[in-house]
Amino acid sequence: MINLQLPSRIICLTEETTEWLYMLGQQDRIVGISGYTVRPPEARKDKPKISAFLTAKIDQILALKPDCVFGFSDLQADIASALIRQGIQVTIFNQRSIEEIFSMLYQVGAIVGQADEAVRQIELIKVHLKTIQLSAQTFNHRPKVYFEEWDSPYISGIQWVSELVELAGGKDCFPELAKQSLAKNRMIHQEKFIIERNPDIIIGSWCGKKFRPNQVMQRAGWENISAVKNHQIFEIKSPFILQPGPAALTEGVEQIHQIILNWQNNQLMQ
C-alpha cells in the first residue's frame, strides 16, 4: 500500500486557490496568501500576506517552508522560477475559460486529496450557471455589452468574462479579442471601434483601481453610445469577476445577469 504524502503547507499566490481551498475545508493547509486576497474575508485576517501579483517576498515564502505553491498565469513566471530554483514545488495554472477554471478547481482538489469534494462543489456551481443560462434564454433581446478591464489603454474582457456575459444573456462587443490570453492583445487602440459597436451596457472592472462611471460618460465622442445615453454603466469589483475561480462563476456572473435583467425590464417598460 502506497502512503500518499499530501501537501500540508501551501502558499497561494493568487486569490482563487485560497478561496477554493477554504470551500474544500482545507484552509488549515494554507500558510501564505496574496496581499490582494479579499475572499474569503477570514483568509485576509488569518493568513500571512507574502505576495502581490507580479512580485513576492521570496525570503518570507522560504521561511514558511511550503511544500506546495499555487500560482496563476505567465505573469507569475519569474516568481515561480525563483522558487523552483530554491527547490520548492510550484504549480502555475493558466486558466482562461470557464472549462479551464473547472479543470483548475478539480486539479487543486485532487492535489490536496479532496477530488470527490471538488467534484461535488463543481457540480453545484454548474447547476447555478445553468439556472442563470435558462433565465437568460427567456430574454427578448440580448444587449451588447462592452466589458472594460482597463482604461488606459482600453482593454476588453478576457475569455471567461466574455463567456459569462454570453451565458448571462448579453453579447460581448469584442468576442474576437476575448480569446487572446495576454492583455496586450486585447487592447483597443482607437475609441472609434468601441463607439461604432455602440454597446447597450458598459461594465467596468479596472484591476487594481476603482472604476469611474463619470469618467466614462465624459469621454469625447461617447455621448451617442446607447449605454452612455441611458446611464447603463456599472462596476463589478475585480475580486468578483477578474479572479478566475469560484468568485467569477458565482457572484461575478450573478452580478452580470442582474445588470442585464434590469436592462431587459427597462426595455419592456419603454
Short mmCIF file of C-alpha atoms in Angstrom, two decimals:
data_model
loop_
_atom_site.label_atom_id
_atom_site.label_comp_id
_atom_site.label_asym_id
_atom_site.label_seq_id
_atom_site.Cartn_x
_atom_site.Cartn_y
_atom_site.Cartn_z
CA MET A 1 0.00 0.00 0.00
CA ILE A 2 1.48 3.35 -1.06
CA ASN A 3 1.37 6.04 1.62
CA LEU A 4 0.47 9.25 -0.20
CA GLN A 5 2.06 12.41 1.18
CA LEU A 6 -0.37 15.28 0.61
CA PRO A 7 0.81 18.90 0.83
CA SER A 8 0.33 20.37 4.26
CA ARG A 9 1.96 23.81 3.87
CA ILE A 10 0.51 25.62 0.85
CA ILE A 11 1.25 29.10 -0.49
CA CYS A 12 -1.40 30.69 -2.73
CA LEU A 13 0.00 33.47 -4.92
CA THR A 14 -3.48 34.45 -6.13
CA GLU A 15 -6.90 34.61 -4.53
CA GLU A 16 -8.82 31.92 -6.40
CA THR A 17 -6.90 28.95 -4.99
CA THR A 18 -7.19 30.39 -1.49
CA GLU A 19 -10.96 30.73 -1.80
CA TRP A 20 -11.26 27.25 -3.28
CA LEU A 21 -9.22 25.60 -0.50
CA TYR A 22 -11.48 27.28 2.05
CA MET A 23 -14.52 25.96 0.19
CA LEU A 24 -12.99 22.47 0.33
CA GLY A 25 -12.41 22.82 4.08
CA GLN A 26 -8.63 22.75 3.62
CA GLN A 27 -7.80 26.23 4.90
CA ASP A 28 -5.52 24.90 7.64
CA ARG A 29 -3.05 23.85 4.94
CA ILE A 30 -2.59 27.45 3.76
CA VAL A 31 0.44 29.19 5.25
CA GLY A 32 0.64 32.26 2.97
CA ILE A 33 -1.58 34.24 0.59
CA SER A 34 -1.59 37.12 -1.89
CA GLY A 35 -1.93 40.59 -0.45
CA TYR A 36 -4.81 41.17 -2.88
CA THR A 37 -6.91 38.45 -1.26
CA VAL A 38 -10.32 39.60 -0.03
CA ARG A 39 -12.24 36.31 -0.39
CA PRO A 40 -12.95 34.80 2.00
CA PRO A 41 -12.50 37.68 4.48
CA GLU A 42 -11.18 35.37 7.19
CA ALA A 43 -8.22 34.46 4.97
CA ARG A 44 -7.11 38.07 4.82
CA LYS A 45 -7.37 38.30 8.58
CA ASP A 46 -5.70 34.99 9.45
CA LYS A 47 -3.03 34.28 6.84
CA PRO A 48 0.38 35.94 6.20
CA LYS A 49 0.47 38.05 3.04
CA ILE A 50 3.56 37.12 1.07
CA SER A 51 2.99 38.40 -2.48
CA ALA A 52 1.43 40.95 -4.75
CA PHE A 53 0.60 39.73 -8.25
CA LEU A 54 3.87 40.36 -10.06
CA THR A 55 6.16 40.27 -7.03
CA ALA A 56 6.61 38.09 -3.98
CA LYS A 57 8.60 38.08 -0.74
CA ILE A 58 10.77 35.10 -1.65
CA ASP A 59 12.65 35.04 1.67
CA GLN A 60 9.38 35.06 3.64
CA ILE A 61 7.97 32.29 1.46
CA LEU A 62 11.05 30.15 2.02
CA ALA A 63 10.86 30.80 5.77
CA LEU A 64 7.32 29.38 5.77
CA LYS A 65 8.73 26.09 4.38
CA PRO A 66 5.94 25.43 1.87
CA ASP A 67 5.62 22.01 0.27
CA CYS A 68 3.32 23.37 -2.46
CA VAL A 69 2.86 26.75 -4.15
CA PHE A 70 -0.09 27.59 -6.39
CA GLY A 71 0.05 30.49 -8.86
CA PHE A 72 -1.67 31.82 -11.96
CA SER A 73 -0.52 32.76 -15.45
CA ASP A 74 2.67 33.57 -17.28
CA LEU A 75 2.83 36.85 -15.36
CA GLN A 76 4.00 34.91 -12.30
CA ALA A 77 6.70 33.01 -14.19
CA ASP A 78 9.53 34.96 -12.54
CA ILE A 79 8.20 34.23 -9.05
CA ALA A 80 7.77 30.56 -9.94
CA SER A 81 11.28 30.38 -11.39
CA ALA A 82 12.85 31.90 -8.25
CA LEU A 83 11.05 29.40 -6.01
CA ILE A 84 11.79 26.41 -8.22
CA ARG A 85 15.49 27.27 -8.09
CA GLN A 86 15.17 27.03 -4.30
CA GLY A 87 13.71 23.52 -4.59
CA ILE A 88 10.09 24.50 -3.98
CA GLN A 89 7.27 22.63 -5.77
CA VAL A 90 5.32 25.17 -7.80
CA THR A 91 2.15 24.66 -9.84
CA ILE A 92 1.18 27.52 -12.14
CA PHE A 93 -2.29 27.29 -13.66
CA ASN A 94 -3.17 29.27 -16.78
CA GLN A 95 -6.96 29.00 -16.91
CA ARG A 96 -8.65 31.42 -19.32
CA SER A 97 -12.08 29.90 -19.98
CA ILE A 98 -14.92 28.59 -17.84
CA GLU A 99 -13.96 25.00 -18.61
CA GLU A 100 -10.32 25.68 -17.79
CA ILE A 101 -11.38 27.19 -14.46
CA PHE A 102 -13.28 24.00 -13.67
CA SER A 103 -10.22 21.98 -14.63
CA MET A 104 -8.06 24.03 -12.27
CA LEU A 105 -10.57 23.58 -9.44
CA TYR A 106 -10.56 19.82 -9.91
CA GLN A 107 -6.76 19.61 -10.08
CA VAL A 108 -6.31 21.62 -6.87
CA GLY A 109 -8.87 19.38 -5.16
CA ALA A 110 -7.02 16.26 -6.31
CA ILE A 111 -3.63 17.61 -5.19
CA VAL A 112 -4.92 18.06 -1.64
CA GLY A 113 -6.75 14.72 -1.60
CA GLN A 114 -10.23 16.21 -1.97
CA ALA A 115 -11.15 15.16 -5.50
CA ASP A 116 -14.62 13.91 -4.54
CA GLU A 117 -15.48 17.09 -2.65
CA ALA A 118 -14.12 19.15 -5.53
CA VAL A 119 -16.43 17.34 -7.96
CA ARG A 120 -19.39 17.89 -5.63
CA GLN A 121 -18.68 21.63 -5.35
CA ILE A 122 -18.07 21.95 -9.10
CA GLU A 123 -21.42 20.33 -9.83
CA LEU A 124 -23.16 22.83 -7.53
CA ILE A 125 -21.53 25.71 -9.41
CA LYS A 126 -22.57 24.20 -12.74
CA VAL A 127 -26.17 23.97 -11.55
CA HIS A 128 -26.01 27.64 -10.58
CA LEU A 129 -24.66 28.57 -14.02
CA LYS A 130 -27.35 26.51 -15.72
CA THR A 131 -30.05 28.31 -13.76
CA ILE A 132 -28.71 31.68 -14.93
CA GLN A 133 -28.42 30.42 -18.51
CA LEU A 134 -32.03 29.22 -18.53
CA SER A 135 -33.20 32.57 -17.17
CA ALA A 136 -31.23 34.38 -19.90
CA GLN A 137 -32.89 32.27 -22.59
CA THR A 138 -36.23 33.92 -21.73
CA PHE A 139 -34.94 37.40 -22.64
CA ASN A 140 -36.49 39.07 -25.66
CA HIS A 141 -33.26 40.84 -26.59
CA ARG A 142 -29.58 40.29 -25.87
CA PRO A 143 -27.90 43.62 -25.14
CA LYS A 144 -24.44 44.38 -26.48
CA VAL A 145 -22.04 44.52 -23.54
CA TYR A 146 -18.67 46.24 -23.53
CA PHE A 147 -16.58 44.95 -20.63
CA GLU A 148 -13.63 47.22 -19.83
CA GLU A 149 -10.78 45.63 -17.91
CA TRP A 150 -8.57 48.72 -18.11
CA ASP A 151 -9.00 52.30 -19.24
CA SER A 152 -5.60 53.48 -20.46
CA PRO A 153 -5.20 51.84 -22.87
CA TYR A 154 -8.66 50.33 -23.27
CA ILE A 155 -8.56 46.58 -22.66
CA SER A 156 -11.62 44.39 -23.20
CA GLY A 157 -12.65 41.36 -21.18
CA ILE A 158 -10.75 38.07 -21.06
CA GLN A 159 -12.30 34.80 -22.26
CA TRP A 160 -14.04 33.69 -19.07
CA VAL A 161 -15.61 37.14 -18.72
CA SER A 162 -16.81 37.06 -22.33
CA GLU A 163 -18.28 33.59 -21.80
CA LEU A 164 -20.05 34.67 -18.62
CA VAL A 165 -21.52 37.74 -20.38
CA GLU A 166 -22.94 35.48 -23.10
CA LEU A 167 -24.21 32.93 -20.55
CA ALA A 168 -25.88 35.70 -18.53
CA GLY A 169 -27.84 36.97 -21.52
CA GLY A 170 -25.61 39.51 -23.20
CA LYS A 171 -23.50 39.78 -26.36
CA ASP A 172 -19.84 40.57 -25.90
CA CYS A 173 -18.92 43.57 -28.06
CA PHE A 174 -15.41 42.22 -28.70
CA PRO A 175 -15.66 38.42 -28.87
CA GLU A 176 -12.75 38.29 -31.31
CA LEU A 177 -10.43 39.71 -28.64
CA ALA A 178 -11.67 37.57 -25.75
CA LYS A 179 -9.61 34.51 -26.64
CA GLN A 180 -6.39 36.50 -26.56
CA SER A 181 -4.85 35.38 -23.28
CA LEU A 182 -2.48 38.35 -22.99
CA ALA A 183 -3.91 41.73 -22.04
CA LYS A 184 -1.70 43.50 -24.60
CA ASN A 185 -3.52 41.57 -27.32
CA ARG A 186 -6.91 42.72 -26.04
CA MET A 187 -6.07 46.41 -26.30
CA ILE A 188 -8.48 48.59 -28.28
CA HIS A 189 -6.21 51.25 -29.70
CA GLN A 190 -8.87 53.55 -31.15
CA GLU A 191 -12.00 54.71 -29.35
CA LYS A 192 -13.93 54.71 -32.59
CA PHE A 193 -14.08 50.90 -32.53
CA ILE A 194 -15.98 51.00 -29.22
CA ILE A 195 -18.21 53.84 -30.40
CA GLU A 196 -19.03 52.02 -33.64
CA ARG A 197 -20.10 48.88 -31.79
CA ASN A 198 -22.46 51.02 -29.69
CA PRO A 199 -22.81 48.90 -26.54
CA ASP A 200 -26.12 48.90 -24.69
CA ILE A 201 -24.33 48.21 -21.42
CA ILE A 202 -20.83 49.07 -20.23
CA ILE A 203 -19.36 47.09 -17.34
CA GLY A 204 -16.06 48.19 -15.89
CA SER A 205 -13.66 46.32 -13.66
CA TRP A 206 -10.33 48.08 -13.60
CA CYS A 207 -7.97 45.63 -11.98
CA GLY A 208 -6.33 47.35 -9.04
CA LYS A 209 -8.27 50.61 -9.04
CA LYS A 210 -11.84 51.86 -8.71
CA PHE A 211 -13.94 52.08 -11.87
CA ARG A 212 -15.22 55.63 -12.53
CA PRO A 213 -18.52 55.69 -14.49
CA ASN A 214 -18.46 59.52 -14.62
CA GLN A 215 -15.12 59.43 -16.42
CA VAL A 216 -16.58 57.05 -18.98
CA MET A 217 -19.57 59.33 -19.57
CA GLN A 218 -17.27 62.30 -20.19
CA ARG A 219 -15.14 60.64 -22.86
CA ALA A 220 -15.17 62.60 -26.09
CA GLY A 221 -17.44 61.06 -28.70
CA TRP A 222 -19.08 58.62 -26.32
CA GLU A 223 -22.22 60.70 -25.74
CA ASN A 224 -24.11 58.88 -28.50
CA ILE A 225 -23.32 55.39 -27.25
CA SER A 226 -26.57 53.79 -26.03
CA ALA A 227 -25.05 52.77 -22.69
CA VAL A 228 -23.93 56.34 -22.02
CA LYS A 229 -27.20 57.95 -23.16
CA ASN A 230 -29.22 55.57 -20.98
CA HIS A 231 -26.85 55.57 -18.00
CA GLN A 232 -26.21 51.83 -18.30
CA ILE A 233 -22.66 51.93 -16.91
CA PHE A 234 -21.79 49.66 -14.00
CA GLU A 235 -18.87 48.42 -11.96
CA ILE A 236 -18.21 44.85 -10.92
CA LYS A 237 -15.32 44.86 -8.49
CA SER A 238 -12.34 42.89 -9.73
CA PRO A 239 -12.31 40.24 -6.93
CA PHE A 240 -15.76 39.14 -8.15
CA ILE A 241 -15.04 38.85 -11.87
CA LEU A 242 -11.32 39.04 -12.68
CA GLN A 243 -10.46 36.23 -10.28
CA PRO A 244 -10.54 33.06 -12.44
CA GLY A 245 -12.07 30.84 -9.81
CA PRO A 246 -15.18 30.40 -7.67
CA ALA A 247 -15.99 34.11 -7.36
CA ALA A 248 -16.36 34.72 -11.09
CA LEU A 249 -18.53 31.62 -11.54
CA THR A 250 -20.87 32.54 -8.68
CA GLU A 251 -21.13 36.17 -7.58
CA GLY A 252 -19.50 37.64 -10.69
CA VAL A 253 -21.86 36.06 -13.19
CA GLU A 254 -24.78 36.76 -10.87
CA GLN A 255 -23.97 40.49 -10.95
CA ILE A 256 -23.68 40.45 -14.75
CA HIS A 257 -27.02 38.67 -15.02
CA GLN A 258 -28.74 41.13 -12.69
CA ILE A 259 -27.44 44.09 -14.73
CA ILE A 260 -28.76 42.52 -17.94
CA LEU A 261 -32.04 41.53 -16.30
CA ASN A 262 -32.60 45.12 -15.16
CA TRP A 263 -31.84 46.32 -18.69
CA GLN A 264 -34.42 43.87 -20.03
CA ASN A 265 -37.04 45.11 -17.60
CA ASN A 266 -36.31 48.72 -18.56
CA GLN A 267 -36.78 47.83 -22.23
CA LEU A 268 -40.18 46.29 -21.51
CA MET A 269 -41.30 49.45 -19.70
CA GLN A 270 -40.42 51.75 -22.58
#
